[in-house]
PDB file of C-alpha atoms in Angstrom:
ATOM      1  CA  MET T1067     100.418 -49.268  59.005  1.00 38.00           C
ATOM      2  CA  SER T1068      98.765 -52.558  59.932  1.00 39.00           C
ATOM      3  CA  ALA T1069      95.358 -50.851  59.954  1.00 43.00           C
ATOM      4  CA  VAL T1070      95.933 -49.591  56.409  1.00 40.00           C
ATOM      5  CA  LEU T1071      96.946 -53.080  55.254  1.00 36.00           C
ATOM      6  CA  ASP T1072      93.884 -54.572  56.938  1.00 45.00           C
ATOM      7  CA  ASP T1073      91.606 -52.093  55.148  1.00 48.00           C
ATOM      8  CA  HIS T1074      93.323 -52.837  51.832  1.00 44.00           C
ATOM      9  CA  LEU T1075      92.860 -56.582  52.335  1.00 38.00           C
ATOM     10  CA  LYS T1076      89.188 -56.054  53.198  1.00 46.00           C
ATOM     11  CA  ASP T1077      88.673 -54.062  49.974  1.00 50.00           C
ATOM     12  CA  LYS T1078      90.375 -56.797  47.957  1.00 45.00           C
ATOM     13  CA  THR T1079      88.251 -59.485  49.601  1.00 43.00           C
ATOM     14  CA  ALA T1080      85.050 -57.563  48.944  1.00 46.00           C
ATOM     15  CA  ALA T1081      86.042 -57.028  45.313  1.00 46.00           C
ATOM     16  CA  VAL T1082      86.682 -60.739  44.797  1.00 40.00           C
ATOM     17  CA  ALA T1083      83.411 -61.639  46.516  1.00 45.00           C
ATOM     18  CA  ASN T1084      81.446 -59.194  44.372  1.00 49.00           C
ATOM     19  CA  ALA T1085      83.196 -60.072  41.129  1.00 48.00           C
ATOM     20  CA  PRO T1086      80.890 -61.477  38.467  1.00 48.00           C
ATOM     21  CA  ARG T1087      81.068 -65.242  38.170  1.00 49.00           C
ATOM     22  CA  LYS T1088      80.651 -67.254  35.044  1.00 47.00           C
ATOM     23  CA  ALA T1089      77.247 -68.894  34.825  1.00 48.00           C
ATOM     24  CA  THR T1090      77.282 -72.646  35.199  1.00 49.00           C
ATOM     25  CA  ASN T1091      74.852 -75.184  33.834  1.00 53.00           C
ATOM     26  CA  THR T1092      72.250 -76.459  36.245  1.00 58.00           C
ATOM     27  CA  LEU T1093      71.835 -80.142  37.000  1.00 68.00           C
ATOM     28  CA  GLU T1094      68.253 -80.224  35.704  1.00 71.00           C
ATOM     29  CA  PRO T1095      67.664 -81.789  32.295  1.00 76.00           C
ATOM     30  CA  GLY T1096      67.008 -79.563  29.315  1.00 77.00           C
ATOM     31  CA  TRP T1097      63.304 -80.269  29.132  1.00 82.00           C
ATOM     32  CA  VAL T1098      62.829 -78.868  32.664  1.00 81.00           C
ATOM     33  CA  ARG T1099      64.430 -75.575  31.698  1.00 83.00           C
ATOM     34  CA  TYR T1100      62.421 -75.335  28.482  1.00 85.00           C
ATOM     35  CA  ALA T1101      59.229 -76.158  30.372  1.00 88.00           C
ATOM     36  CA  LEU T1102      59.875 -73.396  32.887  1.00 88.00           C
ATOM     37  CA  ILE T1103      60.593 -70.915  30.082  1.00 88.00           C
ATOM     38  CA  ALA T1104      57.380 -71.958  28.313  1.00 90.00           C
ATOM     39  CA  VAL T1105      55.341 -71.489  31.503  1.00 91.00           C
ATOM     40  CA  ALA T1106      56.839 -68.019  32.005  1.00 90.00           C
ATOM     41  CA  LEU T1107      56.117 -67.029  28.392  1.00 90.00           C
ATOM     42  CA  ILE T1108      52.536 -68.333  28.590  1.00 92.00           C
ATOM     43  CA  PHE T1109      51.974 -66.435  31.840  1.00 89.00           C
ATOM     44  CA  LEU T1110      53.363 -63.198  30.367  1.00 85.00           C
ATOM     45  CA  THR T1111      51.277 -63.622  27.233  1.00 87.00           C
ATOM     46  CA  LEU T1112      48.002 -64.225  29.069  1.00 86.00           C
ATOM     47  CA  PHE T1113      48.396 -61.658  31.835  1.00 84.00           C
ATOM     48  CA  LEU T1114      50.501 -58.940  30.196  1.00 82.00           C
ATOM     49  CA  PHE T1115      50.662 -58.952  26.401  1.00 86.00           C
ATOM     50  CA  VAL T1116      47.058 -59.931  25.667  1.00 88.00           C
ATOM     51  CA  PRO T1117      45.511 -57.296  28.009  1.00 86.00           C
ATOM     52  CA  LEU T1118      47.895 -54.671  26.635  1.00 86.00           C
ATOM     53  CA  VAL T1119      46.952 -55.477  23.044  1.00 89.00           C
ATOM     54  CA  ALA T1120      43.269 -55.528  24.034  1.00 88.00           C
ATOM     55  CA  VAL T1121      43.514 -51.995  25.464  1.00 88.00           C
ATOM     56  CA  PHE T1122      44.917 -50.526  22.243  1.00 89.00           C
ATOM     57  CA  THR T1123      42.581 -52.617  20.063  1.00 89.00           C
ATOM     58  CA  GLU T1124      39.484 -51.408  21.902  1.00 88.00           C
ATOM     59  CA  ALA T1125      40.767 -47.834  21.956  1.00 89.00           C
ATOM     60  CA  LEU T1126      41.178 -47.787  18.153  1.00 89.00           C
ATOM     61  CA  LYS T1127      38.174 -49.986  17.422  1.00 86.00           C
ATOM     62  CA  LYS T1128      36.073 -47.139  15.972  1.00 87.00           C
ATOM     63  CA  GLY T1129      38.905 -45.447  14.160  1.00 87.00           C
ATOM     64  CA  TRP T1130      41.498 -42.793  14.745  1.00 90.00           C
ATOM     65  CA  ASP T1131      39.030 -39.899  14.617  1.00 89.00           C
ATOM     66  CA  VAL T1132      36.950 -41.290  17.477  1.00 89.00           C
ATOM     67  CA  TYR T1133      40.112 -42.009  19.438  1.00 90.00           C
ATOM     68  CA  LYS T1134      41.373 -38.462  18.979  1.00 90.00           C
ATOM     69  CA  GLU T1135      37.974 -37.044  19.897  1.00 90.00           C
ATOM     70  CA  SER T1136      37.932 -39.104  23.096  1.00 89.00           C
ATOM     71  CA  VAL T1137      41.406 -37.995  24.114  1.00 90.00           C
ATOM     72  CA  LEU T1138      40.752 -34.323  23.279  1.00 91.00           C
ATOM     73  CA  ASP T1139      37.460 -34.218  25.166  1.00 91.00           C
ATOM     74  CA  PRO T1140      37.574 -31.331  27.724  1.00 92.00           C
ATOM     75  CA  ASP T1141      36.979 -33.682  30.671  1.00 92.00           C
ATOM     76  CA  ALA T1142      39.716 -36.023  29.440  1.00 91.00           C
ATOM     77  CA  LEU T1143      42.167 -33.140  28.974  1.00 93.00           C
ATOM     78  CA  ALA T1144      41.347 -31.901  32.475  1.00 93.00           C
ATOM     79  CA  ALA T1145      42.018 -35.406  33.862  1.00 93.00           C
ATOM     80  CA  ILE T1146      45.334 -35.611  32.007  1.00 92.00           C
ATOM     81  CA  LYS T1147      46.334 -32.152  33.248  1.00 93.00           C
ATOM     82  CA  LEU T1148      45.432 -32.971  36.867  1.00 94.00           C
ATOM     83  CA  THR T1149      47.370 -36.243  36.701  1.00 93.00           C
ATOM     84  CA  PHE T1150      50.513 -34.429  35.590  1.00 93.00           C
ATOM     85  CA  ILE T1151      49.998 -31.692  38.191  1.00 94.00           C
ATOM     86  CA  ALA T1152      49.685 -34.226  41.017  1.00 94.00           C
ATOM     87  CA  ALA T1153      52.720 -36.174  39.822  1.00 93.00           C
ATOM     88  CA  GLY T1154      54.663 -32.954  39.140  1.00 93.00           C
ATOM     89  CA  ILE T1155      54.214 -31.852  42.755  1.00 94.00           C
ATOM     90  CA  ALA T1156      54.456 -35.225  44.498  1.00 94.00           C
ATOM     91  CA  VAL T1157      57.564 -36.557  42.744  1.00 93.00           C
ATOM     92  CA  PRO T1158      59.909 -33.584  43.451  1.00 94.00           C
ATOM     93  CA  LEU T1159      58.780 -33.445  47.089  1.00 94.00           C
ATOM     94  CA  ASN T1160      59.345 -37.188  47.479  1.00 94.00           C
ATOM     95  CA  LEU T1161      62.727 -36.815  45.793  1.00 93.00           C
ATOM     96  CA  VAL T1162      63.831 -34.274  48.412  1.00 93.00           C
ATOM     97  CA  PHE T1163      62.386 -36.346  51.251  1.00 92.00           C
ATOM     98  CA  GLY T1164      63.867 -39.582  49.899  1.00 91.00           C
ATOM     99  CA  VAL T1165      67.382 -38.175  49.580  1.00 91.00           C
ATOM    100  CA  ALA T1166      67.226 -36.574  53.043  1.00 90.00           C
ATOM    101  CA  ALA T1167      65.835 -39.716  54.678  1.00 90.00           C
ATOM    102  CA  ALA T1168      68.331 -42.007  52.932  1.00 89.00           C
ATOM    103  CA  TRP T1169      71.234 -39.727  53.843  1.00 87.00           C
ATOM    104  CA  THR T1170      70.140 -39.604  57.491  1.00 87.00           C
ATOM    105  CA  ILE T1171      69.544 -43.348  57.838  1.00 88.00           C
ATOM    106  CA  ALA T1172      72.575 -44.539  55.867  1.00 85.00           C
ATOM    107  CA  LYS T1173      75.175 -42.100  57.180  1.00 80.00           C
ATOM    108  CA  PHE T1174      74.207 -41.574  60.833  1.00 81.00           C
ATOM    109  CA  ASP T1175      73.174 -43.533  63.916  1.00 81.00           C
ATOM    110  CA  PHE T1176      70.542 -41.882  66.099  1.00 81.00           C
ATOM    111  CA  PRO T1177      67.711 -42.836  68.485  1.00 86.00           C
ATOM    112  CA  GLY T1178      64.510 -43.699  66.645  1.00 82.00           C
ATOM    113  CA  LYS T1179      66.227 -44.845  63.459  1.00 84.00           C
ATOM    114  CA  SER T1180      64.182 -48.063  63.289  1.00 86.00           C
ATOM    115  CA  ILE T1181      60.991 -46.074  63.881  1.00 88.00           C
ATOM    116  CA  LEU T1182      61.805 -43.805  60.924  1.00 86.00           C
ATOM    117  CA  LEU T1183      62.403 -46.859  58.725  1.00 87.00           C
ATOM    118  CA  SER T1184      59.041 -48.299  59.790  1.00 86.00           C
ATOM    119  CA  LEU T1185      57.262 -45.026  59.020  1.00 88.00           C
ATOM    120  CA  ILE T1186      58.826 -44.927  55.550  1.00 89.00           C
ATOM    121  CA  ASP T1187      57.433 -48.414  54.879  1.00 87.00           C
ATOM    122  CA  LEU T1188      53.963 -47.488  56.173  1.00 87.00           C
ATOM    123  CA  PRO T1189      52.363 -46.791  52.755  1.00 88.00           C
ATOM    124  CA  PHE T1190      53.429 -50.271  51.615  1.00 86.00           C
ATOM    125  CA  SER T1191      51.437 -51.889  54.426  1.00 85.00           C
ATOM    126  CA  VAL T1192      48.391 -49.588  54.477  1.00 86.00           C
ATOM    127  CA  SER T1193      45.690 -49.841  51.825  1.00 87.00           C
ATOM    128  CA  PRO T1194      45.498 -46.694  49.649  1.00 88.00           C
ATOM    129  CA  VAL T1195      41.774 -46.489  50.452  1.00 91.00           C
ATOM    130  CA  ILE T1196      42.649 -46.309  54.168  1.00 90.00           C
ATOM    131  CA  ALA T1197      45.130 -43.541  53.353  1.00 87.00           C
ATOM    132  CA  GLY T1198      42.343 -41.603  51.645  1.00 89.00           C
ATOM    133  CA  LEU T1199      40.044 -42.132  54.632  1.00 91.00           C
ATOM    134  CA  ILE T1200      42.771 -40.751  56.917  1.00 89.00           C
ATOM    135  CA  TYR T1201      42.620 -37.466  55.014  1.00 91.00           C
ATOM    136  CA  VAL T1202      38.828 -37.494  55.213  1.00 90.00           C
ATOM    137  CA  LEU T1203      39.148 -37.890  58.990  1.00 90.00           C
ATOM    138  CA  LEU T1204      41.586 -34.983  59.150  1.00 90.00           C
ATOM    139  CA  PHE T1205      40.157 -32.517  56.617  1.00 89.00           C
ATOM    140  CA  GLY T1206      36.525 -33.561  56.123  1.00 84.00           C
ATOM    141  CA  SER T1207      33.656 -31.332  57.265  1.00 81.00           C
ATOM    142  CA  GLN T1208      33.325 -33.477  60.409  1.00 83.00           C
ATOM    143  CA  GLY T1209      37.063 -34.095  60.717  1.00 81.00           C
ATOM    144  CA  TRP T1210      39.623 -32.734  63.127  1.00 88.00           C
ATOM    145  CA  PHE T1211      40.493 -29.665  61.058  1.00 89.00           C
ATOM    146  CA  GLY T1212      37.318 -29.525  58.940  1.00 84.00           C
ATOM    147  CA  PRO T1213      35.445 -26.764  60.844  1.00 88.00           C
ATOM    148  CA  TRP T1214      38.544 -24.524  60.926  1.00 89.00           C
ATOM    149  CA  LEU T1215      39.134 -25.035  57.192  1.00 87.00           C
ATOM    150  CA  MET T1216      35.505 -24.210  56.412  1.00 87.00           C
ATOM    151  CA  ASP T1217      35.662 -21.042  58.524  1.00 85.00           C
ATOM    152  CA  HIS T1218      38.702 -19.873  56.557  1.00 86.00           C
ATOM    153  CA  ASP T1219      37.310 -21.024  53.172  1.00 86.00           C
ATOM    154  CA  ILE T1220      40.150 -23.473  52.563  1.00 87.00           C
ATOM    155  CA  LYS T1221      39.373 -26.592  50.510  1.00 88.00           C
ATOM    156  CA  ILE T1222      41.523 -29.680  50.921  1.00 88.00           C
ATOM    157  CA  LEU T1223      39.138 -32.526  50.153  1.00 88.00           C
ATOM    158  CA  PHE T1224      37.395 -32.710  46.777  1.00 89.00           C
ATOM    159  CA  ALA T1225      40.034 -30.346  45.410  1.00 89.00           C
ATOM    160  CA  VAL T1226      43.558 -30.435  44.019  1.00 91.00           C
ATOM    161  CA  PRO T1227      45.343 -30.183  47.430  1.00 92.00           C
ATOM    162  CA  GLY T1228      43.666 -33.361  48.688  1.00 91.00           C
ATOM    163  CA  ILE T1229      44.635 -35.249  45.533  1.00 93.00           C
ATOM    164  CA  VAL T1230      48.236 -34.061  45.834  1.00 94.00           C
ATOM    165  CA  LEU T1231      48.404 -35.036  49.528  1.00 93.00           C
ATOM    166  CA  ALA T1232      47.014 -38.511  48.811  1.00 93.00           C
ATOM    167  CA  THR T1233      49.485 -38.972  45.955  1.00 94.00           C
ATOM    168  CA  ILE T1234      52.409 -37.890  48.138  1.00 93.00           C
ATOM    169  CA  PHE T1235      51.411 -40.333  50.872  1.00 92.00           C
ATOM    170  CA  VAL T1236      51.247 -43.411  48.649  1.00 92.00           C
ATOM    171  CA  THR T1237      54.470 -42.598  46.764  1.00 93.00           C
ATOM    172  CA  PHE T1238      56.917 -41.242  49.341  1.00 87.00           C
ATOM    173  CA  PRO T1239      58.675 -44.583  50.145  1.00 91.00           C
ATOM    174  CA  PHE T1240      59.929 -45.248  46.612  1.00 92.00           C
ATOM    175  CA  VAL T1241      62.907 -42.872  46.394  1.00 91.00           C
ATOM    176  CA  ALA T1242      63.982 -43.429  49.993  1.00 91.00           C
ATOM    177  CA  ARG T1243      63.724 -47.217  49.775  1.00 89.00           C
ATOM    178  CA  GLU T1244      65.809 -47.253  46.597  1.00 89.00           C
ATOM    179  CA  LEU T1245      68.560 -45.056  48.033  1.00 90.00           C
ATOM    180  CA  ILE T1246      68.889 -46.402  51.592  1.00 89.00           C
ATOM    181  CA  PRO T1247      70.523 -49.779  50.725  1.00 88.00           C
ATOM    182  CA  LEU T1248      72.601 -48.120  48.006  1.00 87.00           C
ATOM    183  CA  MET T1249      74.021 -45.516  50.396  1.00 87.00           C
ATOM    184  CA  GLN T1250      74.549 -48.106  53.121  1.00 85.00           C
ATOM    185  CA  ALA T1251      76.554 -50.281  50.717  1.00 84.00           C
ATOM    186  CA  GLN T1252      78.704 -47.338  49.604  1.00 81.00           C
ATOM    187  CA  GLY T1253      79.577 -46.301  53.157  1.00 79.00           C
ATOM    188  CA  SER T1254      80.731 -42.829  54.152  1.00 78.00           C
ATOM    189  CA  GLU T1255      84.491 -42.993  53.560  1.00 80.00           C
ATOM    190  CA  GLU T1256      84.448 -40.753  50.464  1.00 79.00           C
ATOM    191  CA  GLU T1257      82.325 -38.086  52.179  1.00 77.00           C
ATOM    192  CA  GLU T1258      84.603 -38.136  55.236  1.00 77.00           C
ATOM    193  CA  ALA T1259      87.663 -37.750  53.003  1.00 82.00           C
ATOM    194  CA  ALA T1260      86.079 -34.781  51.223  1.00 79.00           C
ATOM    195  CA  LEU T1261      85.253 -33.104  54.538  1.00 78.00           C
ATOM    196  CA  VAL T1262      88.801 -33.681  55.810  1.00 81.00           C
ATOM    197  CA  LEU T1263      90.142 -32.018  52.654  1.00 80.00           C
ATOM    198  CA  GLY T1264      88.070 -28.929  53.412  1.00 79.00           C
ATOM    199  CA  ALA T1265      84.937 -29.376  51.282  1.00 77.00           C
ATOM    200  CA  SER T1266      81.703 -27.971  52.673  1.00 77.00           C
ATOM    201  CA  GLY T1267      78.688 -30.167  53.353  1.00 73.00           C
ATOM    202  CA  TRP T1268      76.791 -29.033  50.239  1.00 80.00           C
ATOM    203  CA  LYS T1269      79.890 -29.353  48.029  1.00 81.00           C
ATOM    204  CA  THR T1270      80.488 -32.853  49.377  1.00 81.00           C
ATOM    205  CA  PHE T1271      76.904 -33.780  48.560  1.00 81.00           C
ATOM    206  CA  PHE T1272      76.947 -32.441  44.996  1.00 82.00           C
ATOM    207  CA  LYS T1273      80.494 -33.538  44.113  1.00 82.00           C
ATOM    208  CA  VAL T1274      80.732 -36.884  45.928  1.00 82.00           C
ATOM    209  CA  THR T1275      77.408 -38.270  47.134  1.00 82.00           C
ATOM    210  CA  LEU T1276      75.128 -37.299  44.241  1.00 83.00           C
ATOM    211  CA  PRO T1277      77.331 -38.738  41.448  1.00 83.00           C
ATOM    212  CA  ASN T1278      77.487 -42.044  43.351  1.00 83.00           C
ATOM    213  CA  ILE T1279      73.708 -42.332  43.737  1.00 85.00           C
ATOM    214  CA  LYS T1280      72.493 -40.692  40.529  1.00 84.00           C
ATOM    215  CA  TRP T1281      71.286 -43.878  38.809  1.00 83.00           C
ATOM    216  CA  GLY T1282      69.622 -45.225  41.930  1.00 85.00           C
ATOM    217  CA  LEU T1283      67.993 -41.827  42.421  1.00 89.00           C
ATOM    218  CA  LEU T1284      66.646 -41.794  38.873  1.00 87.00           C
ATOM    219  CA  TYR T1285      65.377 -45.344  39.320  1.00 85.00           C
ATOM    220  CA  GLY T1286      63.468 -44.347  42.449  1.00 89.00           C
ATOM    221  CA  VAL T1287      62.034 -41.256  40.728  1.00 90.00           C
ATOM    222  CA  ILE T1288      60.804 -43.363  37.803  1.00 89.00           C
ATOM    223  CA  LEU T1289      59.013 -45.788  40.139  1.00 88.00           C
ATOM    224  CA  CYS T1290      57.579 -42.900  42.167  1.00 91.00           C
ATOM    225  CA  ASN T1291      56.276 -41.171  39.026  1.00 90.00           C
ATOM    226  CA  ALA T1292      54.699 -44.365  37.701  1.00 88.00           C
ATOM    227  CA  ARG T1293      52.824 -44.922  40.971  1.00 90.00           C
ATOM    228  CA  ALA T1294      51.770 -41.269  41.154  1.00 92.00           C
ATOM    229  CA  MET T1295      50.202 -41.308  37.690  1.00 90.00           C
ATOM    230  CA  GLY T1296      48.469 -44.642  38.170  1.00 88.00           C
ATOM    231  CA  GLU T1297      47.183 -44.196  41.737  1.00 89.00           C
ATOM    232  CA  PHE T1298      43.468 -44.905  42.095  1.00 90.00           C
ATOM    233  CA  GLY T1299      42.376 -45.887  45.628  1.00 88.00           C
ATOM    234  CA  ALA T1300      43.530 -42.975  47.777  1.00 90.00           C
ATOM    235  CA  VAL T1301      42.784 -40.383  45.088  1.00 91.00           C
ATOM    236  CA  SER T1302      39.310 -41.840  44.545  1.00 90.00           C
ATOM    237  CA  VAL T1303      38.403 -41.295  48.207  1.00 91.00           C
ATOM    238  CA  VAL T1304      39.524 -37.648  48.395  1.00 91.00           C
ATOM    239  CA  SER T1305      38.620 -36.470  44.888  1.00 90.00           C
ATOM    240  CA  GLY T1306      34.823 -36.364  44.965  1.00 86.00           C
ATOM    241  CA  HIS T1307      34.754 -37.437  41.277  1.00 86.00           C
ATOM    242  CA  ILE T1308      33.957 -33.926  40.021  1.00 85.00           C
ATOM    243  CA  ARG T1309      34.085 -33.968  36.226  1.00 85.00           C
ATOM    244  CA  GLY T1310      36.657 -31.653  34.740  1.00 84.00           C
ATOM    245  CA  GLU T1311      38.005 -30.686  38.171  1.00 88.00           C
ATOM    246  CA  THR T1312      39.078 -33.555  40.438  1.00 89.00           C
ATOM    247  CA  ASN T1313      39.223 -36.589  38.175  1.00 91.00           C
ATOM    248  CA  THR T1314      42.658 -37.970  37.354  1.00 92.00           C
ATOM    249  CA  MET T1315      43.179 -40.310  34.406  1.00 93.00           C
ATOM    250  CA  PRO T1316      42.439 -43.560  36.321  1.00 93.00           C
ATOM    251  CA  LEU T1317      39.261 -42.029  37.763  1.00 93.00           C
ATOM    252  CA  GLN T1318      38.209 -40.793  34.331  1.00 92.00           C
ATOM    253  CA  VAL T1319      38.614 -44.319  32.953  1.00 92.00           C
ATOM    254  CA  GLU T1320      36.362 -45.686  35.697  1.00 91.00           C
ATOM    255  CA  ILE T1321      33.636 -43.082  35.094  1.00 92.00           C
ATOM    256  CA  LEU T1322      33.631 -43.592  31.319  1.00 91.00           C
ATOM    257  CA  TYR T1323      33.538 -47.368  31.700  1.00 89.00           C
ATOM    258  CA  ASN T1324      30.648 -47.204  34.180  1.00 90.00           C
ATOM    259  CA  GLU T1325      28.763 -45.075  31.640  1.00 88.00           C
ATOM    260  CA  TYR T1326      29.341 -47.775  28.983  1.00 89.00           C
ATOM    261  CA  ASN T1327      31.470 -45.378  26.956  1.00 89.00           C
ATOM    262  CA  PHE T1328      33.990 -48.134  26.354  1.00 90.00           C
ATOM    263  CA  THR T1329      35.869 -46.554  23.460  1.00 89.00           C
ATOM    264  CA  ALA T1330      36.613 -43.374  25.400  1.00 91.00           C
ATOM    265  CA  ALA T1331      37.510 -45.379  28.502  1.00 92.00           C
ATOM    266  CA  PHE T1332      40.009 -47.511  26.591  1.00 92.00           C
ATOM    267  CA  ALA T1333      41.378 -44.406  24.847  1.00 92.00           C
ATOM    268  CA  ILE T1334      42.344 -42.851  28.187  1.00 92.00           C
ATOM    269  CA  ALA T1335      43.554 -46.252  29.406  1.00 92.00           C
ATOM    270  CA  SER T1336      45.797 -46.483  26.346  1.00 91.00           C
ATOM    271  CA  LEU T1337      47.480 -43.231  27.374  1.00 91.00           C
ATOM    272  CA  LEU T1338      48.208 -44.744  30.782  1.00 90.00           C
ATOM    273  CA  ALA T1339      49.530 -47.853  29.036  1.00 89.00           C
ATOM    274  CA  LEU T1340      51.816 -45.714  26.864  1.00 89.00           C
ATOM    275  CA  LEU T1341      53.121 -43.951  29.966  1.00 87.00           C
ATOM    276  CA  ALA T1342      53.747 -47.357  31.536  1.00 84.00           C
ATOM    277  CA  LEU T1343      55.687 -48.542  28.467  1.00 85.00           C
ATOM    278  CA  VAL T1344      57.817 -45.395  28.444  1.00 86.00           C
ATOM    279  CA  THR T1345      58.437 -45.852  32.161  1.00 83.00           C
ATOM    280  CA  LEU T1346      59.447 -49.482  31.562  1.00 82.00           C
ATOM    281  CA  ALA T1347      61.874 -48.454  28.812  1.00 85.00           C
ATOM    282  CA  VAL T1348      63.500 -45.791  30.999  1.00 83.00           C
ATOM    283  CA  LYS T1349      63.589 -48.195  33.959  1.00 79.00           C
ATOM    284  CA  THR T1350      65.329 -50.851  31.835  1.00 83.00           C
ATOM    285  CA  PHE T1351      67.898 -48.325  30.628  1.00 83.00           C
ATOM    286  CA  ILE T1352      68.619 -47.171  34.188  1.00 79.00           C
ATOM    287  CA  GLU T1353      68.970 -50.771  35.397  1.00 77.00           C
ATOM    288  CA  TRP T1354      71.479 -51.375  32.597  1.00 82.00           C
ATOM    289  CA  ARG T1355      73.455 -48.271  33.553  1.00 78.00           C
ATOM    290  CA  MET T1356      73.413 -49.265  37.233  1.00 73.00           C
ATOM    291  CA  HIS T1357      74.722 -52.724  36.269  1.00 75.00           C
ATOM    292  CA  GLN T1358      77.475 -51.131  34.171  1.00 76.00           C
ATOM    293  CA  ALA T1359      78.416 -48.812  37.034  1.00 71.00           C
ATOM    294  CA  ARG T1360      78.652 -51.746  39.472  1.00 70.00           C
ATOM    295  CA  LYS T1361      80.721 -53.719  36.971  1.00 73.00           C
ATOM    296  CA  ALA T1362      83.110 -50.801  36.482  1.00 72.00           C
ATOM    297  CA  SER T1363      83.405 -50.361  40.264  1.00 66.00           C
ATOM    298  CA  VAL T1364      84.284 -54.029  40.738  1.00 64.00           C
ATOM    299  CA  GLN T1365      86.888 -53.834  37.971  1.00 66.00           C
ATOM    300  CA  ASP T1366      88.443 -50.753  39.577  1.00 60.00           C
ATOM    301  CA  HIS T1367      88.699 -52.532  42.941  1.00 57.00           C
ATOM    302  CA  THR T1368      90.211 -55.599  41.241  1.00 63.00           C
ATOM    303  CA  THR T1369      92.945 -53.612  39.463  1.00 63.00           C
ATOM    304  CA  GLU T1370      93.968 -51.765  42.648  1.00 58.00           C
TER     305      GLU T1370
END
């Protein structure tokens, strides 16, 4: 009985600690706050809004017909298609890996746990160009597996598989890193209760775990997808820059710009900018829903 009371008191204490507090005025004078706001707005204007407006202005500089022609060019369509293919393969695979890794790290203790965490963070600390060079070392003609791949007529580099592998490498931490702290904060009490009541492992996951992490999972997927579509360094190394075959949208922008075809380059860049804006809108909505879910959880703990 005392253990139950202790757990109840701990829940109450945590609820009070996590309860939203009313904002209080700072001690700084008003002009300091307004100055800081002005600096932030100037910074955002110079480094975010002005470049964004410049991209769309340059893209539409010669009219809508030229813009449409640039976007519907066969090489541009091939780059758009390849970008979506790479993201469409990398994001679901990283989703599965991220959920599995977060579940393992947050719910269990095992030898090598810190090593797994370090490996998940590896793409954050390694330059994407280095990641591309790793695949060249592995699958290039003079690489470890290059001769065997050539003998069996299998192409990894300068083909779609190499681009997909590079995209997976640079994006796999995003889902896992979003879910690990979320699952650790939630604990495993609900899953243990479901298992005690006779639920299977898969049923516990789909009925208990997944509903609790759904917004964090979507947030991680959005970030993963944004990085996958905008990746340049690693993909540039393994792609070979073959027109109409291995160029993604960022690579196509670079090629067009280097050829002084500025209108076409900015037209493709504007598509990337539109994708970024859509991603930002979805990300903001998910953050709002996550905040609402936390607020509702705190209120439920308070009323208990």
